Amino acid sequence: MDAHEAAMEEAFAEARSAGKVCGICMENIRLVYFHVLERKSRFGILEGCRHCFCLDCIRQWRRNQNDHFEKKTVRSCPECRTHSNFVIPATYWVEDQADKDDLIARFRENTKQKQCKYVKEGYIDDCPFGNKCFYKHELPDGTIVEGDSPRTLQ
C-alpha cells in the first residue's frame, strides 16, 4: 500500500470513529480523549458484540464488577450481555466484521510476543489464564511453557 492509500485508509478510519459515544459514560470518545485528556482516543472493542466503549470505561467496568458478580457477568457487554473474553485496545473504531477479525488477529499476535505479567521468576502457575493466556510464558532459560487449564476465577 502506498503512502496515499495509507493516508486515505487512516482518514476513513478517523471518519468511522468520529461521533462514537461510549455506552458507559455516554461521552463522545474522540472529544473526551482529545480535548479533556489531550491524547489520542482509545476504544475498548469487545470481541463478541458491536457496542462502543472508551477503553478506560470498559476496563473499569470489568474491574469493578469483578468484586460483585460472577465472571460470566463481568465478561459480558454492559449493554447486550454478549460474552467477550477480552477487550481490544484500538485507536479507531471498526464497523466491518472482517476489519474486526483482522484487529483481533493482530492483537493476539502482538500479545503473544510479550511476556505474561503473571509469570515471574519462572513460576508458570501464577498465571490464572493458564493455557488460554494470550501472552508468552517464557521461563528464564528460554523455554516456552503453555501452562495448565485456567483457574476458576469467581
Tab-separated table of N, CA and C in Angstrom:
chain	number	residue	atom	x	y	z
A	1	MET	N	0.845	-1.162	0.000
A	1	MET	CA	0.000	0.000	0.000
A	1	MET	C	0.902	1.241	0.000
A	2	ASP	N	0.646	2.132	-0.919
A	2	ASP	CA	1.484	3.327	-0.964
A	2	ASP	C	1.020	4.351	0.077
A	3	ALA	N	1.769	5.423	0.204
A	3	ALA	CA	1.506	6.428	1.239
A	3	ALA	C	0.129	7.074	1.069
A	4	HIS	N	-0.265	7.287	-0.188
A	4	HIS	CA	-1.569	7.904	-0.449
A	4	HIS	C	-2.703	6.996	0.023
A	5	GLU	N	-2.625	5.712	-0.312
A	5	GLU	CA	-3.654	4.761	0.120
A	5	GLU	C	-3.689	4.639	1.640
A	6	ALA	N	-2.530	4.627	2.262
A	6	ALA	CA	-2.463	4.536	3.723
A	6	ALA	C	-3.110	5.764	4.362
A	7	ALA	N	-2.855	6.931	3.794
A	7	ALA	CA	-3.453	8.166	4.312
A	7	ALA	C	-4.971	8.147	4.147
A	8	MET	N	-5.436	7.622	3.018
A	8	MET	CA	-6.879	7.516	2.795
A	8	MET	C	-7.510	6.544	3.782
A	9	GLU	N	-6.876	5.410	4.007
A	9	GLU	CA	-7.389	4.428	4.967
A	9	GLU	C	-7.488	5.038	6.358
A	10	GLU	N	-6.469	5.801	6.733
A	10	GLU	CA	-6.492	6.447	8.051
A	10	GLU	C	-7.611	7.482	8.131
A	11	ALA	N	-7.840	8.219	7.060
A	11	ALA	CA	-8.919	9.210	7.032
A	11	ALA	C	-10.278	8.528	7.158
A	12	PHE	N	-10.454	7.389	6.475
A	12	PHE	CA	-11.707	6.639	6.586
A	12	PHE	C	-11.898	6.111	8.004
A	13	ALA	N	-10.835	5.605	8.603
A	13	ALA	CA	-10.908	5.094	9.981
A	13	ALA	C	-11.259	6.223	10.941
A	14	GLU	N	-10.671	7.381	10.716
A	14	GLU	CA	-10.963	8.557	11.549
A	14	GLU	C	-12.429	8.947	11.411
A	15	ALA	N	-12.945	8.934	10.185
A	15	ALA	CA	-14.343	9.294	9.947
A	15	ALA	C	-15.290	8.299	10.620
A	16	ARG	N	-14.973	6.996	10.556
A	16	ARG	CA	-15.806	5.980	11.214
A	16	ARG	C	-15.810	6.158	12.730
A	17	SER	N	-14.733	6.691	13.267
A	17	SER	CA	-14.586	6.836	14.714
A	17	SER	C	-15.233	8.110	15.254
A	18	ALA	N	-15.428	9.092	14.388
A	18	ALA	CA	-15.987	10.377	14.817
A	18	ALA	C	-17.420	10.193	15.301
A	19	GLY	N	-17.744	10.841	16.387
A	19	GLY	CA	-19.116	10.815	16.887
A	19	GLY	C	-19.495	9.577	17.674
A	20	LYS	N	-18.585	8.655	17.857
A	20	LYS	CA	-18.893	7.436	18.615
A	20	LYS	C	-19.013	7.780	20.096
A	21	VAL	N	-20.077	7.293	20.711
A	21	VAL	CA	-20.377	7.586	22.108
A	21	VAL	C	-20.183	6.328	22.938
A	22	CYS	N	-19.516	6.476	24.065
A	22	CYS	CA	-19.280	5.361	24.981
A	22	CYS	C	-20.604	4.946	25.623
A	23	GLY	N	-20.885	3.652	25.626
A	23	GLY	CA	-22.104	3.120	26.227
A	23	GLY	C	-22.098	3.146	27.745
A	24	ILE	N	-20.995	3.521	28.349
A	24	ILE	CA	-20.917	3.587	29.814
A	24	ILE	C	-20.975	5.043	30.287
A	25	CYS	N	-20.052	5.880	29.827
A	25	CYS	CA	-20.013	7.282	30.288
A	25	CYS	C	-20.881	8.204	29.428
A	26	MET	N	-21.329	7.707	28.273
A	26	MET	CA	-22.183	8.447	27.349
A	26	MET	C	-21.512	9.692	26.759
A	27	GLU	N	-20.200	9.711	26.757
A	27	GLU	CA	-19.443	10.825	26.179
A	27	GLU	C	-18.955	10.445	24.787
A	28	ASN	N	-18.738	11.464	23.960
A	28	ASN	CA	-18.135	11.247	22.656
A	28	ASN	C	-16.677	10.858	22.899
A	29	ILE	N	-16.298	9.673	22.494
A	29	ILE	CA	-14.975	9.136	22.813
A	29	ILE	C	-13.865	10.007	22.247
A	30	ARG	N	-14.017	10.469	21.029
A	30	ARG	CA	-12.999	11.316	20.421
A	30	ARG	C	-12.814	12.615	21.210
A	31	LEU	N	-13.909	13.236	21.611
A	31	LEU	CA	-13.832	14.517	22.308
A	31	LEU	C	-13.241	14.377	23.700
A	32	VAL	N	-13.654	13.365	24.432
A	32	VAL	CA	-13.150	13.168	25.794
A	32	VAL	C	-11.646	12.963	25.775
A	33	TYR	N	-11.176	12.076	24.929
A	33	TYR	CA	-9.752	11.773	24.927
A	33	TYR	C	-8.921	12.918	24.371
A	34	PHE	N	-9.381	13.517	23.292
A	34	PHE	CA	-8.577	14.549	22.642
A	34	PHE	C	-8.595	15.864	23.420
A	35	HIS	N	-9.784	16.322	23.787
A	35	HIS	CA	-9.896	17.637	24.417
A	35	HIS	C	-9.673	17.603	25.929
A	36	VAL	N	-10.177	16.592	26.594
A	36	VAL	CA	-10.061	16.537	28.051
A	36	VAL	C	-8.735	15.915	28.477
A	37	LEU	N	-8.412	14.759	27.917
A	37	LEU	CA	-7.208	14.052	28.334
A	37	LEU	C	-5.991	14.388	27.483
A	38	GLU	N	-6.219	15.129	26.386
A	38	GLU	CA	-5.148	15.562	25.488
A	38	GLU	C	-4.291	14.407	24.974
A	39	ARG	N	-4.964	13.351	24.555
A	39	ARG	CA	-4.266	12.222	23.933
A	39	ARG	C	-5.216	11.576	22.935
A	40	LYS	N	-4.669	10.689	22.129
A	40	LYS	CA	-5.495	10.023	21.120
A	40	LYS	C	-6.548	9.153	21.781
A	41	SER	N	-7.709	9.087	21.166
A	41	SER	CA	-8.785	8.274	21.730
A	41	SER	C	-8.422	6.799	21.693
A	42	ARG	N	-8.946	6.091	22.641
A	42	ARG	CA	-8.739	4.652	22.707
A	42	ARG	C	-10.100	4.007	22.891
A	43	PHE	N	-10.459	3.191	21.937
A	43	PHE	CA	-11.692	2.431	22.026
A	43	PHE	C	-11.386	1.107	22.700
A	44	GLY	N	-12.328	0.616	23.484
A	44	GLY	CA	-12.234	-0.720	24.063
A	44	GLY	C	-13.202	-1.598	23.303
A	45	ILE	N	-12.693	-2.380	22.373
A	45	ILE	CA	-13.540	-3.171	21.491
A	45	ILE	C	-13.695	-4.575	22.060
A	46	LEU	N	-14.950	-5.002	22.195
A	46	LEU	CA	-15.246	-6.340	22.693
A	46	LEU	C	-15.334	-7.292	21.516
A	47	GLU	N	-14.817	-8.489	21.694
A	47	GLU	CA	-14.804	-9.457	20.601
A	47	GLU	C	-16.202	-9.923	20.216
A	48	GLY	N	-17.140	-9.940	21.171
A	48	GLY	CA	-18.423	-10.591	20.932
A	48	GLY	C	-19.565	-9.717	20.481
A	49	CYS	N	-19.404	-8.396	20.495
A	49	CYS	CA	-20.525	-7.545	20.098
A	49	CYS	C	-20.011	-6.278	19.414
A	50	ARG	N	-20.943	-5.403	19.054
A	50	ARG	CA	-20.577	-4.195	18.318
A	50	ARG	C	-20.840	-2.919	19.115
A	51	HIS	N	-20.974	-3.032	20.434
A	51	HIS	CA	-21.192	-1.835	21.240
A	51	HIS	C	-19.883	-1.088	21.455
A	52	CYS	N	-20.001	0.203	21.584
A	52	CYS	CA	-18.844	1.090	21.617
A	52	CYS	C	-18.574	1.579	23.040
A	53	PHE	N	-17.299	1.490	23.449
A	53	PHE	CA	-16.897	1.932	24.784
A	53	PHE	C	-15.531	2.597	24.731
A	54	CYS	N	-15.305	3.522	25.669
A	54	CYS	CA	-13.958	4.037	25.905
A	54	CYS	C	-13.162	2.877	26.490
A	55	LEU	N	-11.908	2.778	26.157
A	55	LEU	CA	-11.070	1.723	26.727
A	55	LEU	C	-11.048	1.822	28.249
A	56	ASP	N	-10.856	3.026	28.774
A	56	ASP	CA	-10.807	3.196	30.228
A	56	ASP	C	-12.117	2.776	30.885
A	57	CYS	N	-13.253	3.150	30.290
A	57	CYS	CA	-14.560	2.827	30.880
A	57	CYS	C	-14.811	1.324	30.921
A	58	ILE	N	-14.571	0.625	29.815
A	58	ILE	CA	-14.869	-0.809	29.796
A	58	ILE	C	-13.914	-1.575	30.705
A	59	ARG	N	-12.664	-1.150	30.781
A	59	ARG	CA	-11.734	-1.806	31.712
A	59	ARG	C	-12.167	-1.575	33.154
A	60	GLN	N	-12.566	-0.346	33.465
A	60	GLN	CA	-13.024	-0.023	34.823
A	60	GLN	C	-14.292	-0.804	35.160
A	61	TRP	N	-15.222	-0.887	34.224
A	61	TRP	CA	-16.470	-1.618	34.440
A	61	TRP	C	-16.177	-3.081	34.749
A	62	ARG	N	-15.311	-3.691	33.956
A	62	ARG	CA	-14.986	-5.101	34.185
A	62	ARG	C	-14.240	-5.290	35.505
A	63	ARG	N	-13.389	-4.374	35.853
A	63	ARG	CA	-12.625	-4.472	37.102
A	63	ARG	C	-13.547	-4.286	38.315
A	64	ASN	N	-14.415	-3.272	38.284
A	64	ASN	CA	-15.314	-3.006	39.412
A	64	ASN	C	-16.347	-4.101	39.608
A	65	GLN	N	-16.866	-4.614	38.521
A	65	GLN	CA	-17.901	-5.637	38.616
A	65	GLN	C	-17.351	-6.953	39.141
A	66	ASN	N	-16.052	-7.143	38.988
A	66	ASN	CA	-15.409	-8.397	39.377
A	66	ASN	C	-15.636	-8.734	40.847
A	67	ASP	N	-15.761	-7.720	41.704
A	67	ASP	CA	-15.944	-7.949	43.133
A	67	ASP	C	-17.370	-8.353	43.489
A	68	HIS	N	-18.326	-8.071	42.620
A	68	HIS	CA	-19.728	-8.249	42.974
A	68	HIS	C	-20.471	-9.311	42.168
A	69	PHE	N	-19.964	-9.667	41.008
A	69	PHE	CA	-20.700	-10.561	40.129
A	69	PHE	C	-19.840	-11.733	39.676
A	70	GLU	N	-20.504	-12.752	39.126
A	70	GLU	CA	-19.779	-13.898	38.575
A	70	GLU	C	-18.961	-13.454	37.369
A	71	LYS	N	-17.936	-14.255	37.072
A	71	LYS	CA	-17.064	-13.954	35.931
A	71	LYS	C	-17.872	-13.855	34.640
A	72	LYS	N	-18.880	-14.712	34.487
A	72	LYS	CA	-19.693	-14.722	33.270
A	72	LYS	C	-20.361	-13.364	33.048
A	73	THR	N	-20.835	-12.747	34.107
A	73	THR	CA	-21.485	-11.442	34.001
A	73	THR	C	-20.470	-10.350	33.717
A	74	VAL	N	-19.347	-10.388	34.407
A	74	VAL	CA	-18.302	-9.377	34.245
A	74	VAL	C	-17.736	-9.389	32.837
A	75	ARG	N	-17.640	-10.557	32.251
A	75	ARG	CA	-17.061	-10.696	30.912
A	75	ARG	C	-18.083	-10.445	29.809
A	76	SER	N	-19.227	-9.915	30.160
A	76	SER	CA	-20.279	-9.642	29.191
A	76	SER	C	-20.352	-8.153	28.887
A	77	CYS	N	-20.892	-7.847	27.739
A	77	CYS	CA	-21.099	-6.456	27.345
A	77	CYS	C	-22.083	-5.808	28.318
A	78	PRO	N	-21.810	-4.596	28.805
A	78	PRO	CA	-22.741	-3.921	29.707
A	78	PRO	C	-24.103	-3.631	29.070
A	79	GLU	N	-24.160	-3.602	27.742
A	79	GLU	CA	-25.414	-3.280	27.068
A	79	GLU	C	-26.203	-4.509	26.643
A	80	CYS	N	-25.555	-5.465	25.990
A	80	CYS	CA	-26.294	-6.608	25.431
A	80	CYS	C	-26.021	-7.923	26.148
A	81	ARG	N	-25.058	-7.923	27.058
A	81	ARG	CA	-24.666	-9.099	27.847
A	81	ARG	C	-24.059	-10.227	27.011
A	82	THR	N	-23.619	-9.920	25.802
A	82	THR	CA	-22.902	-10.907	24.995
A	82	THR	C	-21.521	-11.104	25.602
A	83	HIS	N	-21.123	-12.352	25.758
A	83	HIS	CA	-19.852	-12.687	26.397
A	83	HIS	C	-18.668	-12.296	25.501
A	84	SER	N	-17.649	-11.700	26.113
A	84	SER	CA	-16.385	-11.392	25.442
A	84	SER	C	-15.262	-11.695	26.419
A	85	ASN	N	-14.333	-12.530	26.002
A	85	ASN	CA	-13.234	-12.913	26.886
A	85	ASN	C	-12.212	-11.809	27.086
A	86	PHE	N	-12.120	-10.883	26.142
A	86	PHE	CA	-11.090	-9.857	26.237
A	86	PHE	C	-11.550	-8.547	25.622
A	87	VAL	N	-10.839	-7.494	25.971
A	87	VAL	CA	-11.065	-6.151	25.436
A	87	VAL	C	-9.858	-5.800	24.580
A	88	ILE	N	-10.109	-5.329	23.379
A	88	ILE	CA	-9.029	-4.978	22.460
A	88	ILE	C	-8.880	-3.457	22.434
A	89	PRO	N	-7.712	-2.946	22.822
A	89	PRO	CA	-7.486	-1.501	22.710
A	89	PRO	C	-7.308	-1.124	21.241
A	90	ALA	N	-7.976	-0.065	20.815
A	90	ALA	CA	-7.860	0.357	19.416
A	90	ALA	C	-7.928	1.875	19.317
A	91	THR	N	-7.160	2.423	18.405
A	91	THR	CA	-7.159	3.862	18.167
A	91	THR	C	-8.383	4.280	17.367
A	92	TYR	N	-8.868	3.382	16.508
A	92	TYR	CA	-10.022	3.675	15.668
A	92	TYR	C	-11.110	2.641	15.906
A	93	TRP	N	-12.348	3.047	15.664
A	93	TRP	CA	-13.489	2.157	15.768
A	93	TRP	C	-13.575	1.295	14.503
A	94	VAL	N	-13.907	0.022	14.650
A	94	VAL	CA	-14.075	-0.851	13.488
A	94	VAL	C	-15.547	-1.240	13.370
A	95	GLU	N	-16.107	-1.078	12.187
A	95	GLU	CA	-17.507	-1.416	11.917
A	95	GLU	C	-17.621	-2.788	11.269
A	96	ASP	N	-16.776	-3.020	10.298
A	96	ASP	CA	-16.844	-4.211	9.459
A	96	ASP	C	-16.303	-5.436	10.207
A	97	GLN	N	-16.995	-6.569	10.100
A	97	GLN	CA	-16.566	-7.782	10.803
A	97	GLN	C	-15.200	-8.265	10.319
A	98	ALA	N	-14.908	-8.124	9.041
A	98	ALA	CA	-13.590	-8.532	8.533
A	98	ALA	C	-12.489	-7.669	9.156
A	99	ASP	N	-12.757	-6.367	9.296
A	99	ASP	CA	-11.784	-5.481	9.950
A	99	ASP	C	-11.615	-5.848	11.418
A	100	LYS	N	-12.722	-6.210	12.057
A	100	LYS	CA	-12.665	-6.607	13.466
A	100	LYS	C	-11.884	-7.907	13.624
A	101	ASP	N	-12.120	-8.863	12.740
A	101	ASP	CA	-11.370	-10.127	12.778
A	101	ASP	C	-9.879	-9.881	12.591
A	102	ASP	N	-9.541	-8.956	11.682
A	102	ASP	CA	-8.138	-8.594	11.457
A	102	ASP	C	-7.546	-7.930	12.702
A	103	LEU	N	-8.308	-7.050	13.335
A	103	LEU	CA	-7.863	-6.387	14.563
A	103	LEU	C	-7.606	-7.416	15.666
A	104	ILE	N	-8.514	-8.368	15.823
A	104	ILE	CA	-8.353	-9.422	16.837
A	104	ILE	C	-7.110	-10.250	16.549
A	105	ALA	N	-6.910	-10.617	15.291
A	105	ALA	CA	-5.731	-11.419	14.920
A	105	ALA	C	-4.436	-10.662	15.223
A	106	ARG	N	-4.398	-9.372	14.883
A	106	ARG	CA	-3.206	-8.560	15.170
A	106	ARG	C	-2.988	-8.401	16.672
A	107	PHE	N	-4.073	-8.227	17.417
A	107	PHE	CA	-3.984	-8.110	18.877
A	107	PHE	C	-3.392	-9.387	19.480
A	108	ARG	N	-3.894	-10.522	19.045
A	108	ARG	CA	-3.400	-11.793	19.584
A	108	ARG	C	-1.950	-12.038	19.181
A	109	GLU	N	-1.595	-11.681	17.970
A	109	GLU	CA	-0.212	-11.851	17.507
A	109	GLU	C	0.735	-10.955	18.309
A	110	ASN	N	0.333	-9.720	18.540
A	110	ASN	CA	1.167	-8.796	19.320
A	110	ASN	C	1.307	-9.237	20.770
A	111	THR	N	0.223	-9.691	21.375
A	111	THR	CA	0.295	-10.066	22.789
A	111	THR	C	1.128	-11.313	23.005
A	112	LYS	N	1.134	-12.230	22.062
A	112	LYS	CA	1.921	-13.447	22.294
A	112	LYS	C	3.428	-13.206	22.167
A	113	GLN	N	3.804	-12.008	21.744
A	113	GLN	CA	5.218	-11.636	21.708
A	113	GLN	C	5.684	-11.056	23.046
A	114	LYS	N	4.726	-10.704	23.915
A	114	LYS	CA	5.044	-10.069	25.197
A	114	LYS	C	4.978	-11.084	26.334
A	115	GLN	N	5.861	-10.932	27.298
A	115	GLN	CA	5.896	-11.826	28.455
A	115	GLN	C	4.671	-11.594	29.345
A	116	CYS	N	4.058	-12.672	29.801
A	116	CYS	CA	2.912	-12.608	30.705
A	116	CYS	C	3.331	-11.984	32.033
A	117	LYS	N	2.552	-11.031	32.505
A	117	LYS	CA	2.901	-10.348	33.757
A	117	LYS	C	2.764	-11.254	34.973
A	118	TYR	N	2.010	-12.338	34.846
A	118	TYR	CA	1.828	-13.251	35.974
A	118	TYR	C	2.967	-14.254	36.109
A	119	VAL	N	3.707	-14.463	35.034
A	119	VAL	CA	4.802	-15.434	35.065
A	119	VAL	C	6.060	-14.697	35.515
A	120	LYS	N	6.360	-14.844	36.773
A	120	LYS	CA	7.510	-14.138	37.351
A	120	LYS	C	8.494	-15.160	37.879
A	121	GLU	N	9.739	-14.944	37.583
A	121	GLU	CA	10.812	-15.795	38.095
A	121	GLU	C	10.568	-17.274	37.800
A	122	GLY	N	9.916	-17.536	36.678
A	122	GLY	CA	9.754	-18.918	36.249
A	122	GLY	C	8.597	-19.669	36.869
A	123	TYR	N	7.719	-18.992	37.606
A	123	TYR	CA	6.574	-19.663	38.225
A	123	TYR	C	5.373	-19.574	37.297
A	124	ILE	N	5.224	-20.556	36.465
A	124	ILE	CA	4.170	-20.576	35.460
A	124	ILE	C	2.789	-20.704	36.097
A	125	ASP	N	2.718	-21.268	37.299
A	125	ASP	CA	1.432	-21.481	37.959
A	125	ASP	C	0.766	-20.184	38.402
A	126	ASP	N	1.486	-19.072	38.370
A	126	ASP	CA	0.922	-17.798	38.811
A	126	ASP	C	-0.096	-17.217	37.829
A	127	CYS	N	-0.079	-17.648	36.580
A	127	CYS	CA	-0.999	-17.100	35.582
A	127	CYS	C	-2.374	-17.752	35.731
A	128	PRO	N	-3.411	-16.963	36.049
A	128	PRO	CA	-4.743	-17.539	36.218
A	128	PRO	C	-5.366	-18.007	34.904
A	129	PHE	N	-4.811	-17.569	33.773
A	129	PHE	CA	-5.383	-17.915	32.479
A	129	PHE	C	-4.804	-19.203	31.899
A	130	GLY	N	-3.699	-19.664	32.470
A	130	GLY	CA	-3.095	-20.930	32.051
A	130	GLY	C	-2.857	-21.005	30.561
A	131	ASN	N	-3.280	-22.114	29.954
A	131	ASN	CA	-3.051	-22.315	28.524
A	131	ASN	C	-3.969	-21.479	27.631
A	132	LYS	N	-4.847	-20.703	28.209
A	132	LYS	CA	-5.710	-19.795	27.441
A	132	LYS	C	-5.142	-18.367	27.398
A	133	CYS	N	-4.019	-18.157	28.079
A	133	CYS	CA	-3.398	-16.831	28.134
A	133	CYS	C	-2.867	-16.443	26.753
A	134	PHE	N	-3.064	-15.187	26.364
A	134	PHE	CA	-2.583	-14.697	25.070
A	134	PHE	C	-1.107	-14.341	25.106
A	135	TYR	N	-0.563	-14.162	26.305
A	135	TYR	CA	0.816	-13.714	26.450
A	135	TYR	C	1.780	-14.889	26.508
A	136	LYS	N	3.041	-14.579	26.303
A	136	LYS	CA	4.098	-15.587	26.258
A	136	LYS	C	4.453	-16.022	27.678
A	137	HIS	N	4.565	-17.332	27.861
A	137	HIS	CA	5.010	-17.908	29.132
A	137	HIS	C	6.406	-18.469	28.906
A	138	GLU	N	7.388	-17.591	29.074
A	138	GLU	CA	8.778	-17.971	28.825
A	138	GLU	C	9.538	-18.038	30.143
A	139	LEU	N	10.169	-19.183	30.371
A	139	LEU	CA	10.979	-19.377	31.566
A	139	LEU	C	12.332	-18.691	31.383
A	140	PRO	N	13.068	-18.452	32.471
A	140	PRO	CA	14.372	-17.776	32.372
A	140	PRO	C	15.353	-18.453	31.417
A	141	ASP	N	15.224	-19.776	31.233
A	141	ASP	CA	16.139	-20.476	30.325
A	141	ASP	C	15.699	-20.400	28.860
A	142	GLY	N	14.594	-19.679	28.589
A	142	GLY	CA	14.114	-19.522	27.222
A	142	GLY	C	13.048	-20.522	26.816
A	143	THR	N	12.760	-21.493	27.661
A	143	THR	CA	11.733	-22.493	27.372
A	143	THR	C	10.354	-21.840	27.412
A	144	ILE	N	9.553	-22.129	26.392
A	144	ILE	CA	8.178	-21.645	26.352
A	144	ILE	C	7.289	-22.736	26.932
A	145	VAL	N	6.481	-22.367	27.923
A	145	VAL	CA	5.597	-23.314	28.596
A	145	VAL	C	4.161	-22.873	28.368
A	146	GLU	N	3.313	-23.821	27.986
A	146	GLU	CA	1.930	-23.494	27.692
A	146	GLU	C	1.106	-23.268	28.954
A	147	GLY	N	1.325	-24.053	29.986
A	147	GLY	CA	0.550	-23.917	31.216
A	147	GLY	C	-0.612	-24.881	31.256
A	148	ASP	N	-1.265	-24.931	32.399
A	148	ASP	CA	-2.406	-25.820	32.606
A	148	ASP	C	-3.699	-25.115	32.231
A	149	SER	N	-4.807	-25.783	32.501
A	149	SER	CA	-6.116	-25.171	32.281
A	149	SER	C	-6.257	-23.951	33.177
A	150	PRO	N	-7.023	-22.971	32.735
A	150	PRO	CA	-7.193	-21.764	33.555
A	150	PRO	C	-7.820	-22.088	34.904
A	151	ARG	N	-7.422	-21.304	35.907
A	151	ARG	CA	-8.053	-21.444	37.220
A	151	ARG	C	-9.423	-20.802	37.156
A	152	THR	N	-10.333	-21.312	37.951
A	152	THR	CA	-11.657	-20.722	38.029
A	152	THR	C	-11.566	-19.449	38.846
A	153	LEU	N	-11.962	-18.356	38.232
A	153	LEU	CA	-11.969	-17.051	38.908
A	153	LEU	C	-13.415	-16.663	39.147
A	154	GLN	N	-13.819	-16.534	40.353
A	154	GLN	CA	-15.208	-16.211	40.659
A	154	GLN	C	-15.432	-14.763	40.812
